[in-house]
Coordinates of C-alpha atoms and ligand atoms in Angstrom, one line a residue:
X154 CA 124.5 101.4 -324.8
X155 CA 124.0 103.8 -321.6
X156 CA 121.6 105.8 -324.1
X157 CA 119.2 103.0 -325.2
X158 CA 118.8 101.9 -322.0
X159 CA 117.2 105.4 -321.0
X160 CA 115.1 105.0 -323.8
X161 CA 113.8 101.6 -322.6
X162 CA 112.8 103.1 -319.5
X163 CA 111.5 106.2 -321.3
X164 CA 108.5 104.3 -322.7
X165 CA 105.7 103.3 -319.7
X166 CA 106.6 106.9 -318.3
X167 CA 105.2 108.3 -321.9
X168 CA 102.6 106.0 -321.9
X169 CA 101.5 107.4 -318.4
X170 CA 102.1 110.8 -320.1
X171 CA 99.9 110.3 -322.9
X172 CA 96.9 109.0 -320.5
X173 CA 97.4 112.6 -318.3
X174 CA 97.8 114.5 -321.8
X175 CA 95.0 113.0 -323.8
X176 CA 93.0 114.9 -320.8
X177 CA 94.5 117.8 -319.4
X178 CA 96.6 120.5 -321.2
X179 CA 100.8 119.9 -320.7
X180 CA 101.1 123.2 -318.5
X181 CA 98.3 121.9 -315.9
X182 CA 100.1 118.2 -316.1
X183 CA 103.7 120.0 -315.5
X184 CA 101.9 121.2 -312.4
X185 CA 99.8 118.2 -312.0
X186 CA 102.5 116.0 -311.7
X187 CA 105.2 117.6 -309.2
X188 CA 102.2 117.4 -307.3
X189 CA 101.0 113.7 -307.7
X190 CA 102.2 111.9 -304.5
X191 CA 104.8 108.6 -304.8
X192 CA 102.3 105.9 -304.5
X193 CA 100.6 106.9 -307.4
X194 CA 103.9 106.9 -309.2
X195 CA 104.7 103.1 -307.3
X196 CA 100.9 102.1 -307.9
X197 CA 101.6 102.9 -311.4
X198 CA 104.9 100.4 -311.4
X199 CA 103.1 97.6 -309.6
X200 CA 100.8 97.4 -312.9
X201 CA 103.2 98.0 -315.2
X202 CA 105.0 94.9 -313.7
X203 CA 101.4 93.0 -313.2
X204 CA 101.1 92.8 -309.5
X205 CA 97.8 93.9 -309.1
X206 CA 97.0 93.7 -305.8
X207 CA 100.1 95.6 -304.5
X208 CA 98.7 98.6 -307.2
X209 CA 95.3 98.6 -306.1
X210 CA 97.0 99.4 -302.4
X211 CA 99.5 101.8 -304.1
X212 CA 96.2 103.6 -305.6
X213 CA 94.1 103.5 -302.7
X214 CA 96.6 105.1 -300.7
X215 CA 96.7 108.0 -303.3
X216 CA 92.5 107.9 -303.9
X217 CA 93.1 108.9 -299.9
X218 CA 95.3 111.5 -300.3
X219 CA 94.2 113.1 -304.0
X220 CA 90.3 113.3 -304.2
X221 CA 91.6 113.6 -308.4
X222 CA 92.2 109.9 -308.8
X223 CA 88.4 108.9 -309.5
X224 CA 88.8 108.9 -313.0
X225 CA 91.6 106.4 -312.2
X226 CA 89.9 104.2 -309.9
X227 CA 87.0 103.5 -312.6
X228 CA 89.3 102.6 -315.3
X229 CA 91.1 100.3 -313.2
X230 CA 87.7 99.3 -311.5
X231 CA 86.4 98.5 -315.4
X232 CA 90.0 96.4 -316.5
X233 CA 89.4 93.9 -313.6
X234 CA 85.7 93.0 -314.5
X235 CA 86.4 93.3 -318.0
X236 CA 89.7 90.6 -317.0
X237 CA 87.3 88.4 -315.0
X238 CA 88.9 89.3 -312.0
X239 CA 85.6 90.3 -310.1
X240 CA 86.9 90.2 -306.8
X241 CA 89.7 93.2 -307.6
X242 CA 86.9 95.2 -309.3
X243 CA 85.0 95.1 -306.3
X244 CA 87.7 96.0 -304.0
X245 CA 88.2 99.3 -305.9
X246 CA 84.8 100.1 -306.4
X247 CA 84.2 99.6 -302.6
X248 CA 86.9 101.8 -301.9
X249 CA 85.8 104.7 -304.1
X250 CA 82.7 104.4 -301.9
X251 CA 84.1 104.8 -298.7
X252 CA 85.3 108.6 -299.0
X253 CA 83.0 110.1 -297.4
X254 CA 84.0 113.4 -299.8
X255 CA 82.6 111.9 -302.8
X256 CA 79.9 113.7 -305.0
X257 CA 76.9 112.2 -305.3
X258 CA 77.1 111.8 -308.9
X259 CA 80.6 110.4 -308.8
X260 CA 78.8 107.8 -305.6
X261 CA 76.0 106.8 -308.1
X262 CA 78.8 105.8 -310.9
X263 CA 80.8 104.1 -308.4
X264 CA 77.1 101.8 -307.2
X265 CA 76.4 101.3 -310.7
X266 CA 79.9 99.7 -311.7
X267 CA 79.6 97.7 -307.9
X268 CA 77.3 96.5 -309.3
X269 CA 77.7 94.8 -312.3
X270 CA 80.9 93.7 -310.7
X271 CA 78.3 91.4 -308.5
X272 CA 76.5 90.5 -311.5
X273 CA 79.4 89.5 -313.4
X274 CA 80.6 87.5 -310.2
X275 CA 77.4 86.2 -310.3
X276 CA 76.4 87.3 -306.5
X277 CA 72.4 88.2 -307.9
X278 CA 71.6 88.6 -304.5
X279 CA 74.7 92.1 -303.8
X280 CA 73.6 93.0 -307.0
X281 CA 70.4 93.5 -306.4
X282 CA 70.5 95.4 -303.8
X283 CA 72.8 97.7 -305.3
X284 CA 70.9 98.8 -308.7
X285 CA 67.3 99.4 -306.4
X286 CA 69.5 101.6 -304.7
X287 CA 70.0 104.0 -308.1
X288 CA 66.7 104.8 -308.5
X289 CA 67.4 108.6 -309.6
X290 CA 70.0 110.4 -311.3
X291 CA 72.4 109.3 -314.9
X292 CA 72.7 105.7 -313.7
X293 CA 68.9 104.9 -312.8
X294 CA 68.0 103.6 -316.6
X295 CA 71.0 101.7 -316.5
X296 CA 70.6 100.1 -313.1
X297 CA 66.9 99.7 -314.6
X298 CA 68.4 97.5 -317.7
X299 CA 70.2 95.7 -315.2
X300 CA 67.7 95.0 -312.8
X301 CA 65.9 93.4 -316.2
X302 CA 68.6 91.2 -316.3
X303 CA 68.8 89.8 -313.0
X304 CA 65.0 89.1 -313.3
X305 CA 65.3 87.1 -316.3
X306 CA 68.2 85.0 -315.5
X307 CA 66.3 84.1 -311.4
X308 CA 63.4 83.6 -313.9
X309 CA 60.9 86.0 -311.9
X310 CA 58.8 87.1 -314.8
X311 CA 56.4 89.3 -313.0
X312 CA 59.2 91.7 -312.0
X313 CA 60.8 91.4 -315.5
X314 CA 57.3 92.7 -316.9
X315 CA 57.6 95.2 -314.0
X316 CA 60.8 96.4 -314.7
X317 CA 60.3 96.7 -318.4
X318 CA 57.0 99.0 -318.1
X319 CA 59.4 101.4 -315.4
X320 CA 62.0 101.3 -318.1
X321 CA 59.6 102.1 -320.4
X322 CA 58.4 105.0 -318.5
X323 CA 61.6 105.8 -318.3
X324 CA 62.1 106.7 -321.8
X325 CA 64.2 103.4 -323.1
X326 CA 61.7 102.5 -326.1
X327 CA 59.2 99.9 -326.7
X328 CA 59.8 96.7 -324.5
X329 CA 56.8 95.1 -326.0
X330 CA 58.8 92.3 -327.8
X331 CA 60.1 91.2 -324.4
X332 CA 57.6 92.0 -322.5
X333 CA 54.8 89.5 -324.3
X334 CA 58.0 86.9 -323.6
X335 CA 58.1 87.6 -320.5
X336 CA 54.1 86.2 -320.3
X337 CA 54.5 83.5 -322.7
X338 CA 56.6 82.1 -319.7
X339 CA 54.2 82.5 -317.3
X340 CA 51.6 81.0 -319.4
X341 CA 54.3 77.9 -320.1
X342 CA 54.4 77.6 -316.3
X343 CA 50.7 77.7 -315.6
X344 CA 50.6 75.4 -318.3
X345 CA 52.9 72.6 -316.7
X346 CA 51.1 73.7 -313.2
X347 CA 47.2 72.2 -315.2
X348 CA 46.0 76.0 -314.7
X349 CA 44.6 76.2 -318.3
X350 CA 42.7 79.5 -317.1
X351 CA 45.8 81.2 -316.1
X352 CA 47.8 80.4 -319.4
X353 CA 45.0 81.5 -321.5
X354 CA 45.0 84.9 -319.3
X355 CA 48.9 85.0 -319.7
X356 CA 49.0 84.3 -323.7
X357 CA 46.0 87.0 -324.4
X358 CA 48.5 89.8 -322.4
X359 CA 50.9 88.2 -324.3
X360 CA 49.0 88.6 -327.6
X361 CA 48.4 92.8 -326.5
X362 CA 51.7 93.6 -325.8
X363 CA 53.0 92.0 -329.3
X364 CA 50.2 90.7 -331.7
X365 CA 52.9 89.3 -333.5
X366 CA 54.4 86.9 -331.3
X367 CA 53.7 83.5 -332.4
X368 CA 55.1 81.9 -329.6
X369 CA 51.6 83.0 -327.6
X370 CA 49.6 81.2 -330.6
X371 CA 51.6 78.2 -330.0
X372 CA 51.3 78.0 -326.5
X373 CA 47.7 78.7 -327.1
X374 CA 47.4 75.6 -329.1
X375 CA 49.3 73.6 -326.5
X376 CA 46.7 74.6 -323.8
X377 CA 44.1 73.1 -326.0
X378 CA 46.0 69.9 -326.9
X379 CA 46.2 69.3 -322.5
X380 CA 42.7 69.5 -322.3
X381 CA 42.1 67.2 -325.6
X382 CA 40.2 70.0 -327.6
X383 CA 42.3 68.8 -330.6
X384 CA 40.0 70.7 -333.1
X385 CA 40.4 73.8 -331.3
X386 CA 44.2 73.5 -330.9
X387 CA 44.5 73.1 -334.7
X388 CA 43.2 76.5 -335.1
X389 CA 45.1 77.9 -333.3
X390 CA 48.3 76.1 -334.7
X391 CA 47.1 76.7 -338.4
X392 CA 47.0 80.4 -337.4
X393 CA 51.0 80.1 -337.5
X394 CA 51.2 80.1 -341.1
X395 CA 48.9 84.0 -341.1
X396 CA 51.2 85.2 -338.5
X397 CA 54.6 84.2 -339.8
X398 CA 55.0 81.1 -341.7
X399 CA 58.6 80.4 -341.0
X400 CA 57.7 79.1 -337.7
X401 CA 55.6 76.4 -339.1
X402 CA 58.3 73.5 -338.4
X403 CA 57.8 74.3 -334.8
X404 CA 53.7 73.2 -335.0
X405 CA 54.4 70.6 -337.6
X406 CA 55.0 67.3 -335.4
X407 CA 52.1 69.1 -332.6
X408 CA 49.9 69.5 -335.8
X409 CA 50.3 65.7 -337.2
X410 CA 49.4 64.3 -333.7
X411 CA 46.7 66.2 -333.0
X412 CA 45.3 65.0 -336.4
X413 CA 46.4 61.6 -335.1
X414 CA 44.5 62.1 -332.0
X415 CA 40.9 62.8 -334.0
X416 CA 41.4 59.8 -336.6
X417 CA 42.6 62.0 -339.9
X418 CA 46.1 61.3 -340.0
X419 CA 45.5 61.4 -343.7
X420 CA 44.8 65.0 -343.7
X421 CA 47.5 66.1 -341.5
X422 CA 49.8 64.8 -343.9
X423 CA 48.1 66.5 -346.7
X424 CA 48.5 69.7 -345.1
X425 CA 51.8 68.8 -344.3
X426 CA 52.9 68.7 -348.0
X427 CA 51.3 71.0 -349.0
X428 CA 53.6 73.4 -346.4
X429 CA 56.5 71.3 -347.5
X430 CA 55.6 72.6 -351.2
X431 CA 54.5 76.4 -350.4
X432 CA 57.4 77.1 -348.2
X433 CA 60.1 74.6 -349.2
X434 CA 60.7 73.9 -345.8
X435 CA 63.9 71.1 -344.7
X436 CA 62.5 70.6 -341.4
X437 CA 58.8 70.8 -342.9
X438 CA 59.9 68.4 -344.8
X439 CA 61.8 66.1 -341.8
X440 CA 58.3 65.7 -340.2
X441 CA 56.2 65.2 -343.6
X442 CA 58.5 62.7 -345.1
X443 CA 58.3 60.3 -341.5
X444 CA 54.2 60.8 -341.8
X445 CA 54.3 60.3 -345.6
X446 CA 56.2 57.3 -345.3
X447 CA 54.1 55.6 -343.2
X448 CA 50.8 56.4 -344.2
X449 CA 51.1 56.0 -348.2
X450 CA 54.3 54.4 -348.1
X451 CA 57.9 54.3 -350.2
X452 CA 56.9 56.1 -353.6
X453 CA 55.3 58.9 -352.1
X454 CA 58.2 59.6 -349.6
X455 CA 60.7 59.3 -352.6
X456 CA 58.4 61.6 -354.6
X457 CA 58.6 64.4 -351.6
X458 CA 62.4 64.0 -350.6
X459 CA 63.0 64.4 -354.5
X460 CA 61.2 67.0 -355.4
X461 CA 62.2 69.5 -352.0
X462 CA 65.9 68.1 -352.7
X463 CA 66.0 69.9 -356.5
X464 CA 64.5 73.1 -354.7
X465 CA 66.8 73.2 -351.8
X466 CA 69.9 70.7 -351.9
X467 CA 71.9 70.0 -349.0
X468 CA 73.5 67.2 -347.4
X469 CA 70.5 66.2 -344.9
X470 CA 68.4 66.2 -347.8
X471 CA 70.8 63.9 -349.6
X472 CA 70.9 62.0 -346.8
X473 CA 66.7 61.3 -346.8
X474 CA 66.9 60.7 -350.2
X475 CA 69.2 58.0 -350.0
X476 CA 66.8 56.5 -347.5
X477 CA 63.7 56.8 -349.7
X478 CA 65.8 55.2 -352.8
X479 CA 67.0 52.5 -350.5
X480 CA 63.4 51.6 -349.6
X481 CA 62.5 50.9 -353.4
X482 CA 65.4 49.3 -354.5
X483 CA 66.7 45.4 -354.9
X484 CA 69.9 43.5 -353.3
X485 CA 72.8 44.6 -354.0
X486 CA 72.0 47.6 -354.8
X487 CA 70.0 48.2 -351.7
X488 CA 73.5 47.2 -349.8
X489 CA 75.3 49.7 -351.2
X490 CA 72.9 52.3 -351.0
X491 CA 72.7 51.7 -347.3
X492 CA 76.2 52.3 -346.7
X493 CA 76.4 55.4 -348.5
X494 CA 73.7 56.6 -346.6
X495 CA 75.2 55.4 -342.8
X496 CA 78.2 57.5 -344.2
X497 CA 76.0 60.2 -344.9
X498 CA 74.1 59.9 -342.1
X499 CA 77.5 59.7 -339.7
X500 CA 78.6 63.4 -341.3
X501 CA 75.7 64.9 -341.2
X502 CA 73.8 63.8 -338.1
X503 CA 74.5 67.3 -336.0
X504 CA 75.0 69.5 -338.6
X505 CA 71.6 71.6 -339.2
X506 CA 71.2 73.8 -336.1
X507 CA 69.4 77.0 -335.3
X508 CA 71.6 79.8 -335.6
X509 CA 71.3 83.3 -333.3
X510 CA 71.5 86.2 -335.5
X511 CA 72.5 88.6 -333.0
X512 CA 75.6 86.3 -331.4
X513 CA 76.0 83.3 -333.8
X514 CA 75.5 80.7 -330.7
X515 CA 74.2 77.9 -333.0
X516 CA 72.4 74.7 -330.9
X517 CA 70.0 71.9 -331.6
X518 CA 67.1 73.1 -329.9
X519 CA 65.1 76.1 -330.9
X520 CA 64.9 78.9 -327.8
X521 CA 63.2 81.8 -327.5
X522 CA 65.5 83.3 -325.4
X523 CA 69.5 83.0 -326.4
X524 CA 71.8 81.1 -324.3
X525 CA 74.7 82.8 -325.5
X526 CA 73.5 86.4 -325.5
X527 CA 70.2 86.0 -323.5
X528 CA 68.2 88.2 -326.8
X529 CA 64.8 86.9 -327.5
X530 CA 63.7 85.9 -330.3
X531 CA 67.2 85.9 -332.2
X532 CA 66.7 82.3 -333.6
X533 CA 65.2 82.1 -337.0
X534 CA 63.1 79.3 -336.5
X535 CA 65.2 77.2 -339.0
X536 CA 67.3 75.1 -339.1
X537 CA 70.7 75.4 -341.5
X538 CA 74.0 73.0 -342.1
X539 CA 77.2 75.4 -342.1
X540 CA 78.5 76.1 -345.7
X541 CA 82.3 74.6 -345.8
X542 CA 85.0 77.5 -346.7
X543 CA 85.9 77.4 -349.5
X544 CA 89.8 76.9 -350.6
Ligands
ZN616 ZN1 72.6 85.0 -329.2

């Protein structure tokens, strides 16, 4: 018994071992060791029995004594953000700071991990402060990237552009995706503030830094619609399907109204199916089927639904379908057919979303910019129903 209790105890001493070993040889650790003083020993028990604060003391005392123990203070710094626990993180990055013997390169680290510690504890402000203050040495691009980040998320779009060019400089690659983003905002904001001019200025930067962003051709179209130059906006709109014809369903309603708005509804649903038919588009086909409907009634819906439902079936599909039969059909069929379809209807209300292809965060609007992992543009502009696992 006596012996498996020795072994018990054994184990977090090896563990501590095989940290010191995986770095030094075992003839310096031998030596290391006897000379390691007892509160990194008793720092080292506090953790091991998940008292935190009292090791962060235990360690701190040691960081006082053994200028060696920066390596330590980093890891442990890096498992208390990476916990959540912000507050711990930034109580041993702060006291790494303090020596006054640290090197500078081991004092830029230490700023750097500070501050994302203040970024994860969401203090912008702290955090800040700290990355300007890296502007040289291993940690500037980093603090750079950071910076970038703190930008976006305060929404200050002229520093993000800032930033981005300086990382560029910097040698991180191309930016230019973000970058004409970061100037479709500004446009979108001068476009809710009525300064047309300004949003046109924004969206032709916009247009520079990434010719392909259709987001800026959009916009573009939207600054027309505000001032009622309908024709012009549906230029710019139809100028969606050159560019990248997947984004279509996001100028599809805009494009029907503005038709609306000059008196030719008719041919903004023609154009409408036609899309529907060249790109066999579900949520081409949720705006064209409404307009369809309405202007050349029943049959014609029923034709569309039907023939996008044999290209591409799925249950939203089934669910318009449904509808258009119900339209044409006679009591008590018609009853019957309208249950199934509130059934339908029910199940399958919230089930196409736009899916992130860099995180998987799937929502019900379309964004530009990711909620879940802040990328831009990670959305495919479409919309898709999950596909059940199979048993
Ligand atoms: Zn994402």
């Amino acid at each position: 018994m006596d012996l498996d209790f020795w072994w018990l105890l054994v184990i977090p001493v090896a563990f501590a071992l095989g940290w010191m070993a995986s770095r030094h040889d075992l003839k310096a650790l031998l030596s290391e060791s006897a000379n390691l003083p007892r509160s990194y020993f008793r720092g080292l028990n506090f953790l091991l029995n998940e008292q935190p604060d009292k090791a962060i003391d235990a360690f701190i005392e040691v960081a006082k004594l053994d200028p060696e123990t920066v390596e330590l203070h980093f890891a442990l710094g890096n498992l208390f953000r990476r916990r959540g626990e912000t507050d711990r993180a930034i109580r041993v990055h702060q006291n790494l700071l303090s020596r006054p013997d640290l090197p500078v390169n081991e004092r830029d680290h230490a700023l750097y991990e500070l501050g994302q510690d203040y970024l994860k504890a969401g203090m912008l402000d702290r955090a800040e402060e700290t990355f300007v203050s890296l502007q040289s040495g291993d940690h500037a691009q980093g603090a750079q990237r950071a910076l970038l980040t703190i930008y976006e998320i305060e929404k200050d779009w002229n520093r993000s552009i800032e930033t981005a060019r300086h990382l560029e400089s910097m040698g991180a690659g191309s930016l230019d995706l973000e970058i004409a983003q970061f100037h479709c905002e500004l446009a979108q904001e001068a476009l809710q503030q009525k300064k047309p001019d300004e949003a046109r200025r924004q969206l032709e930067r916009a247009l520079k830094a990434n010719p392909q962003n259709v987001r800026a051709t959009i916009l573009g179209g939207d600054v027309d619609a505000a001032s009622g130059a309908f024709e012009a906006a549906l230029a710019q709109w139809r100028r969606v399907e050159e560019q990248n014809p997947a984004y279509l369903p996001l100028v599809a309603e805009k494009v029907m109204k503005a038709y609306e708005a000059l008196g030719h509804a008719e041919d903004g649903a023609q154009l409408l199916t036609e899309w529907v038919d060249a790109y066999s588009s579900n949520d081409l086909l949720d705006v064209a089927y409404k307009y369809v409907a309405a202007l050349r009634g029943a049959d014609a819906a029923h034709v569309l639904a039907r023939t996008q439902m044999q290209k591409s079936p799925n249950l939203a599909g089934m669910s318009r379908l449904l509808e258009a039969q119900q339209a044409a059909a006679e009591e008590p069929r018609r009853s019957e057919i309208e249950l199934m379809r509130s059934l339908l209807q029910q199940r399958t209300k919230n089930l196409p979303r736009y899916t992130c292809q860099n995180c998987g965060f799937r929502a019900r609007l379309f964004y530009w910019q990711c909620p879940g992992c802040s990328g831009w543009e990670t959305y495919a502009p479409r919309r898709v129903e999950p596909v059940p696992a199979s048993n």
